Short mmCIF file of C-alpha atoms in Angstrom, two decimals:
data_model
loop_
_atom_site.label_atom_id
_atom_site.label_comp_id
_atom_site.label_asym_id
_atom_site.label_seq_id
_atom_site.Cartn_x
_atom_site.Cartn_y
_atom_site.Cartn_z
CA UNK I 1 -13.78 12.08 -39.83
CA UNK I 2 -12.62 14.44 -37.12
CA UNK I 3 -15.93 14.01 -35.27
CA UNK I 4 -15.47 10.26 -35.31
CA UNK I 5 -11.93 10.51 -33.99
CA UNK I 6 -13.04 12.89 -31.24
CA UNK I 7 -15.85 10.54 -30.23
CA UNK I 8 -13.47 7.58 -30.07
CA UNK I 9 -10.96 9.48 -28.01
CA UNK I 10 -13.61 10.82 -25.65
CA UNK I 11 -14.09 7.22 -24.53
CA UNK I 12 -10.54 5.78 -24.52
CA UNK I 13 -10.26 2.03 -24.27
CA UNK I 14 -6.82 2.25 -22.66
CA UNK I 15 -4.63 4.66 -20.72
CA UNK I 16 -0.85 4.88 -20.90
CA UNK I 17 1.05 4.95 -17.60
CA UNK I 18 4.46 6.63 -17.90
CA UNK I 19 5.96 5.23 -14.70
CA UNK I 20 8.16 7.98 -13.30
CA UNK I 21 8.49 10.69 -16.00
CA UNK I 22 11.99 12.08 -16.29
CA UNK I 23 13.59 9.01 -14.75
CA UNK I 24 12.84 6.47 -17.49
CA UNK I 25 16.52 5.59 -17.85
CA UNK I 26 16.66 4.66 -14.17
CA UNK I 27 13.46 2.58 -14.08
CA UNK I 28 15.31 -0.72 -13.75
CA UNK I 29 17.39 0.58 -10.84
CA UNK I 30 14.36 2.16 -9.16
CA UNK I 31 12.55 -1.17 -9.44
CA UNK I 32 15.10 -2.93 -7.19
CA UNK I 33 14.10 -1.29 -3.86
CA UNK I 34 10.41 -1.43 -4.77
CA UNK I 35 10.63 -5.13 -5.65
CA UNK I 36 12.56 -5.81 -2.44
CA UNK I 37 10.04 -3.96 -0.28
CA UNK I 38 7.15 -5.73 -2.02
CA UNK I 39 8.72 -9.12 -1.33
CA UNK I 40 9.24 -8.16 2.33
CA UNK I 41 5.65 -6.92 2.56
CA UNK I 42 4.26 -10.17 1.13
CA UNK I 43 6.46 -12.37 3.33
CA UNK I 44 5.99 -10.30 6.48
CA UNK I 45 2.21 -9.95 6.29
CA UNK I 46 1.64 -13.59 5.38
CA UNK I 47 3.90 -14.60 8.27
CA UNK I 48 1.83 -12.44 10.63
CA UNK I 49 -1.36 -14.11 9.44
CA UNK I 50 0.19 -17.56 9.80
CA UNK I 51 1.44 -16.93 13.34
CA UNK I 52 -1.88 -15.55 14.56
CA UNK I 53 -3.78 -18.41 12.91
CA UNK I 54 -1.55 -21.12 14.43
CA UNK I 55 -1.31 -19.73 17.97
CA UNK I 56 -4.52 -19.89 20.04
CA UNK I 57 -2.97 -17.53 22.61
CA UNK I 58 -3.03 -14.78 19.96
CA UNK I 59 -6.73 -15.16 19.22
CA UNK I 60 -7.76 -11.83 20.69
CA UNK I 61 -9.02 -8.41 19.48
CA UNK I 62 -5.58 -6.81 19.15
CA UNK I 63 -4.32 -9.61 16.91
CA UNK I 64 -7.55 -9.84 14.91
CA UNK I 65 -7.18 -6.16 14.08
CA UNK I 66 -3.54 -6.84 13.21
CA UNK I 67 -4.70 -9.55 10.79
CA UNK I 68 -7.14 -7.08 9.22
CA UNK I 69 -4.25 -4.66 8.82
CA UNK I 70 -2.09 -7.37 7.22
CA UNK I 71 -4.81 -8.30 4.71
CA UNK I 72 -5.39 -4.63 3.86
CA UNK I 73 -1.66 -4.05 3.41
CA UNK I 74 -1.38 -7.05 1.09
CA UNK I 75 -4.29 -5.80 -1.00
CA UNK I 76 -3.04 -2.20 -1.06
CA UNK I 77 0.45 -2.92 -2.33
CA UNK I 78 -0.71 -5.68 -4.71
CA UNK I 79 -3.06 -3.20 -6.39
CA UNK I 80 -0.10 -1.16 -7.60
CA UNK I 81 3.34 -2.75 -7.32
CA UNK I 82 2.99 -5.61 -9.88
CA UNK I 83 1.80 -3.19 -12.59
CA UNK I 84 4.49 -0.70 -11.61
CA UNK I 85 7.19 -3.36 -11.91
CA UNK I 86 5.84 -4.43 -15.31
CA UNK I 87 6.29 -0.82 -16.46
CA UNK I 88 9.83 -0.67 -15.08
CA UNK I 89 10.93 -4.07 -16.40
CA UNK I 90 8.93 -4.71 -19.59
CA UNK I 91 7.76 -1.22 -20.57
CA UNK I 92 4.18 -2.54 -20.28
CA UNK I 93 2.50 0.84 -19.98
CA UNK I 94 -0.98 0.20 -21.31
CA UNK I 95 -3.83 -0.33 -18.88
CA UNK I 96 -7.45 -0.91 -19.80
CA UNK I 97 -9.86 1.93 -19.00
CA UNK I 98 -11.95 -0.25 -16.66
CA UNK I 99 -8.84 -1.75 -15.06
CA UNK I 100 -7.48 1.74 -14.42
CA UNK I 101 -10.69 2.86 -12.71
CA UNK I 102 -10.79 -0.38 -10.72
CA UNK I 103 -7.21 0.11 -9.58
CA UNK I 104 -7.97 3.70 -8.55
CA UNK I 105 -11.05 2.58 -6.61
CA UNK I 106 -9.29 -0.16 -4.65
CA UNK I 107 -6.21 1.96 -3.88
CA UNK I 108 -8.29 4.66 -2.23
CA UNK I 109 -10.78 2.22 -0.70
CA UNK I 110 -8.07 0.18 1.03
CA UNK I 111 -6.34 3.37 2.18
CA UNK I 112 -9.56 4.48 3.90
CA UNK I 113 -10.04 0.99 5.37
CA UNK I 114 -6.48 0.96 6.74
CA UNK I 115 -7.00 4.34 8.39
CA UNK I 116 -10.16 2.98 10.01
CA UNK I 117 -8.32 -0.08 11.30
CA UNK I 118 -5.88 2.22 13.09
CA UNK I 119 -8.86 3.83 14.85
CA UNK I 120 -10.13 0.39 15.87
CA UNK I 121 -6.69 -0.56 17.19
CA UNK I 122 -6.53 2.68 19.18
CA UNK I 123 -9.94 1.88 20.67
CA UNK I 124 -8.69 -1.59 21.59
CA UNK I 125 -5.67 -0.11 23.39
CA UNK I 126 -7.92 2.42 25.12
CA UNK I 127 -10.25 -0.26 26.52
CA UNK I 128 -7.35 -2.58 27.41
CA UNK I 129 -5.54 0.11 29.43
CA UNK I 130 -8.31 2.38 30.73
CA UNK I 131 -10.98 -0.24 31.42
CA UNK I 132 -9.22 -3.64 31.41
CA UNK I 133 -11.95 -5.47 33.34
CA UNK I 134 -14.44 -4.81 30.54
CA UNK I 135 -12.06 -5.50 27.65
CA UNK I 136 -13.19 -9.08 27.05
CA UNK I 137 -16.87 -8.19 27.29
CA UNK I 138 -16.62 -5.01 25.19
CA UNK I 139 -14.45 -6.30 22.34
CA UNK I 140 -16.02 -9.70 21.76
CA UNK I 141 -15.39 -11.64 18.54
CA UNK I 142 -18.73 -10.53 17.13
CA UNK I 143 -17.93 -6.89 17.95
CA UNK I 144 -14.54 -7.18 16.22
CA UNK I 145 -16.27 -8.57 13.11
CA UNK I 146 -18.81 -5.73 13.17
CA UNK I 147 -16.05 -3.12 13.49
CA UNK I 148 -14.13 -4.68 10.60
CA UNK I 149 -17.27 -4.78 8.44
CA UNK I 150 -18.03 -1.15 9.28
CA UNK I 151 -14.50 -0.09 8.26
CA UNK I 152 -14.82 -1.88 4.90
CA UNK I 153 -18.30 -0.46 4.30
CA UNK I 154 -17.14 3.06 5.14
CA UNK I 155 -14.19 2.80 2.74
CA UNK I 156 -16.27 1.35 -0.05
CA UNK I 157 -19.07 3.92 0.22
CA UNK I 158 -16.84 6.99 0.61
CA UNK I 159 -14.74 6.13 -2.44
CA UNK I 160 -17.67 4.91 -4.56
CA UNK I 161 -19.03 8.43 -5.26
CA UNK I 162 -15.62 9.63 -6.43
CA UNK I 163 -15.29 6.52 -8.59
CA UNK I 164 -18.69 7.13 -10.25
CA UNK I 165 -17.79 10.77 -10.90
CA UNK I 166 -14.52 9.81 -12.58
CA UNK I 167 -16.27 7.14 -14.61
CA UNK I 168 -18.83 9.53 -16.08
CA UNK I 169 -16.36 12.24 -17.19
CA UNK I 170 -15.48 12.42 -20.92
CA UNK I 171 -11.73 12.18 -21.62
CA UNK I 172 -10.63 14.17 -24.65
CA UNK I 173 -7.31 15.76 -23.68
CA UNK I 174 -4.99 12.76 -23.68
CA UNK I 175 -4.95 9.18 -22.49
CA UNK I 176 -1.41 9.49 -21.11
CA UNK I 177 -1.18 9.44 -17.29
CA UNK I 178 2.15 10.85 -16.00
CA UNK I 179 2.17 8.43 -13.07
CA UNK I 180 3.01 4.82 -12.25
CA UNK I 181 -0.55 3.95 -11.23
CA UNK I 182 -4.07 5.33 -11.68
CA UNK I 183 -4.13 7.96 -8.97
CA UNK I 184 -7.41 9.88 -8.57
CA UNK I 185 -6.28 13.42 -9.35
CA UNK I 186 -3.88 12.32 -12.08
CA UNK I 187 -6.87 10.72 -13.82
CA UNK I 188 -9.32 13.58 -13.15
CA UNK I 189 -6.91 16.09 -14.73
CA UNK I 190 -7.30 14.27 -18.07
CA UNK I 191 -11.06 14.80 -18.13
CA UNK I 192 -12.84 17.49 -20.15
CA UNK I 193 -15.18 20.07 -18.73
CA UNK I 194 -15.53 21.33 -15.18
CA UNK I 195 -13.84 18.81 -12.89
CA UNK I 196 -14.08 20.88 -9.70
CA UNK I 197 -16.68 18.58 -8.17
CA UNK I 198 -14.33 15.59 -8.45
CA UNK I 199 -11.42 17.60 -7.09
CA UNK I 200 -13.41 18.94 -4.15
CA UNK I 201 -14.90 15.54 -3.36
CA UNK I 202 -11.46 13.96 -3.38
CA UNK I 203 -10.23 16.61 -0.95
CA UNK I 204 -13.32 16.12 1.22
CA UNK I 205 -12.74 12.36 1.48
CA UNK I 206 -9.06 12.76 2.33
CA UNK I 207 -9.49 15.48 4.95
CA UNK I 208 -12.66 13.93 6.37
CA UNK I 209 -11.04 10.51 6.79
CA UNK I 210 -7.72 11.80 8.10
CA UNK I 211 -9.35 14.48 10.25
CA UNK I 212 -11.95 12.22 11.86
CA UNK I 213 -9.63 9.24 12.29
CA UNK I 214 -6.71 11.23 13.68
CA UNK I 215 -9.11 12.99 16.05
CA UNK I 216 -10.41 9.72 17.49
CA UNK I 217 -6.89 8.27 17.70
CA UNK I 218 -5.71 11.40 19.52
CA UNK I 219 -8.64 11.29 21.96
CA UNK I 220 -7.93 7.62 22.68
CA UNK I 221 -4.27 8.29 23.37
CA UNK I 222 -4.97 11.29 25.58
CA UNK I 223 -7.05 8.99 27.77
CA UNK I 224 -4.42 6.27 27.56
CA UNK I 225 -1.65 8.65 28.64
CA UNK I 226 -3.77 9.90 31.54
CA UNK I 227 -4.25 6.29 32.68
CA UNK I 228 -0.54 5.52 32.27
CA UNK I 229 0.60 8.55 34.29
CA UNK I 230 -1.79 7.61 37.07
CA UNK I 231 0.06 4.30 37.61
CA UNK I 232 2.10 4.19 40.81
CA UNK I 233 5.56 3.20 39.48
CA UNK I 234 7.73 4.11 36.52
CA UNK I 235 8.19 0.42 35.69
CA UNK I 236 4.42 -0.08 35.43
CA UNK I 237 4.10 3.04 33.28
CA UNK I 238 6.85 1.88 30.94
CA UNK I 239 5.45 -1.63 30.54
CA UNK I 240 1.96 -0.30 29.85
CA UNK I 241 3.20 2.27 27.34
CA UNK I 242 5.22 -0.40 25.52
CA UNK I 243 1.97 -2.12 24.57
CA UNK I 244 1.13 0.98 22.49
CA UNK I 245 4.49 1.72 20.84
CA UNK I 246 4.01 -0.61 17.86
CA UNK I 247 0.61 0.94 17.14
CA UNK I 248 2.03 4.47 17.34
CA UNK I 249 4.89 3.55 14.99
CA UNK I 250 2.62 2.13 12.28
CA UNK I 251 0.33 5.18 12.57
CA UNK I 252 3.28 7.49 11.89
CA UNK I 253 4.48 5.27 9.02
CA UNK I 254 1.03 5.54 7.42
CA UNK I 255 -0.06 9.14 7.95
CA UNK I 256 3.21 11.05 7.46
CA UNK I 257 3.90 9.89 3.85
CA UNK I 258 0.18 10.21 3.09
CA UNK I 259 0.02 13.83 4.23
CA UNK I 260 3.30 14.71 2.53
CA UNK I 261 2.15 13.17 -0.76
CA UNK I 262 -1.23 14.92 -0.54
CA UNK I 263 0.21 18.36 0.22
CA UNK I 264 2.91 18.03 -2.44
CA UNK I 265 0.33 17.01 -5.05
CA UNK I 266 -2.20 19.72 -4.21
CA UNK I 267 -0.03 22.67 -3.27
CA UNK I 268 3.58 21.86 -4.15
CA UNK I 269 3.74 23.43 -7.60
CA UNK I 270 7.52 23.70 -7.29
CA UNK I 271 7.98 20.03 -6.31
CA UNK I 272 9.45 18.07 -9.27
CA UNK I 273 6.94 15.61 -10.74
CA UNK I 274 9.25 12.61 -10.38
CA UNK I 275 9.79 13.37 -6.69
CA UNK I 276 6.04 13.56 -6.07
CA UNK I 277 5.44 10.24 -7.87
CA UNK I 278 8.20 8.50 -5.93
CA UNK I 279 6.68 9.75 -2.66
CA UNK I 280 3.21 8.61 -3.78
CA UNK I 281 4.65 5.15 -4.47
CA UNK I 282 6.47 5.09 -1.15
CA UNK I 283 3.20 5.88 0.62
CA UNK I 284 1.69 2.69 -0.85
CA UNK I 285 4.63 0.35 -0.23
CA UNK I 286 6.39 1.59 2.93
CA UNK I 287 3.54 0.98 5.45
CA UNK I 288 2.85 -2.61 4.21
CA UNK I 289 6.59 -3.29 4.44
CA UNK I 290 7.15 -1.75 7.87
CA UNK I 291 3.98 -2.82 9.67
CA UNK I 292 4.81 -6.53 10.10
CA UNK I 293 8.43 -5.65 10.97
CA UNK I 294 7.34 -3.14 13.61
CA UNK I 295 4.85 -5.54 15.17
CA UNK I 296 7.33 -8.39 14.95
CA UNK I 297 10.01 -6.40 16.77
CA UNK I 298 7.85 -4.42 19.22
CA UNK I 299 5.25 -7.04 20.21
CA UNK I 300 6.78 -9.64 22.52
CA UNK I 301 4.09 -12.26 21.91
CA UNK I 302 4.56 -12.17 18.13
CA UNK I 303 8.34 -12.00 18.44
CA UNK I 304 8.41 -15.06 20.71
CA UNK I 305 6.06 -17.05 18.47
CA UNK I 306 8.07 -16.09 15.39
CA UNK I 307 11.32 -17.24 16.99
CA UNK I 308 9.63 -20.44 18.14
CA UNK I 309 8.28 -21.05 14.63
CA UNK I 310 11.68 -20.77 12.98
CA UNK I 311 13.68 -22.56 15.68
CA UNK I 312 11.12 -25.36 15.70
CA UNK I 313 11.40 -25.70 11.91
CA UNK I 314 15.16 -25.58 12.15
CA UNK I 315 15.20 -28.30 14.76
#
């Protein structure tokens, strides 16, 4: 009898997500800002896609990459927030084993894709500022499509190995995940046996992606700043730098919470669990919420088209 029970539990059909352990009484109140940010993220990113689609003057590499970012943001927050809200509102904590692994895969896959899009956007700014005469011939529509496909392929392949490792582990400790979504390490810690390979591979993917991507972004901006400081007037320098400010802001909004969440999870043994989980959730919802706002405020072309769209409708 005990052998049968052990065998059944080794292959659980469902996991139980606890939401934010220790703050169960405040789940409904915590859901309000998350629901608000999710609504803003959906509205803002769909608006960005609509504006770029409707305005032929925005059909260029910078705005195509922005559309890729909007689609990735929509997918990233939709992977987690609806299930999180169902936990907070309806105490719907069960998640199918396959659905949990699928959620984990897409969360990390889209995170890697988004990081790659930031590299592509940095490359676009580099060519536009440092070699403007070749911008239209270098970043053609076909090249933009190839870059986007490469970013998706990289994300899918890097995360796939970690996904297959997690899928093959036996789970015999518990099926309760002290988290609001199926995060990689939270799931791996429930597995039996030696899980070091999964842990090390997860660290490799994170540091490889962040390290490589941040390196290329930094190299691009070093060259951009050199080109800006070589301009003859302060006004020209300021106007040129302003074309990069929105990109720099969304980079900071993405990487800072990501690094903080990673370091707190791996090394912050004294960080309260509920604080870590809140930060992990913020990492998934804050960038999709802020990105369309930042580009809407900082990018004159989008701001003007947005105002025209609403004033035209109002008229």
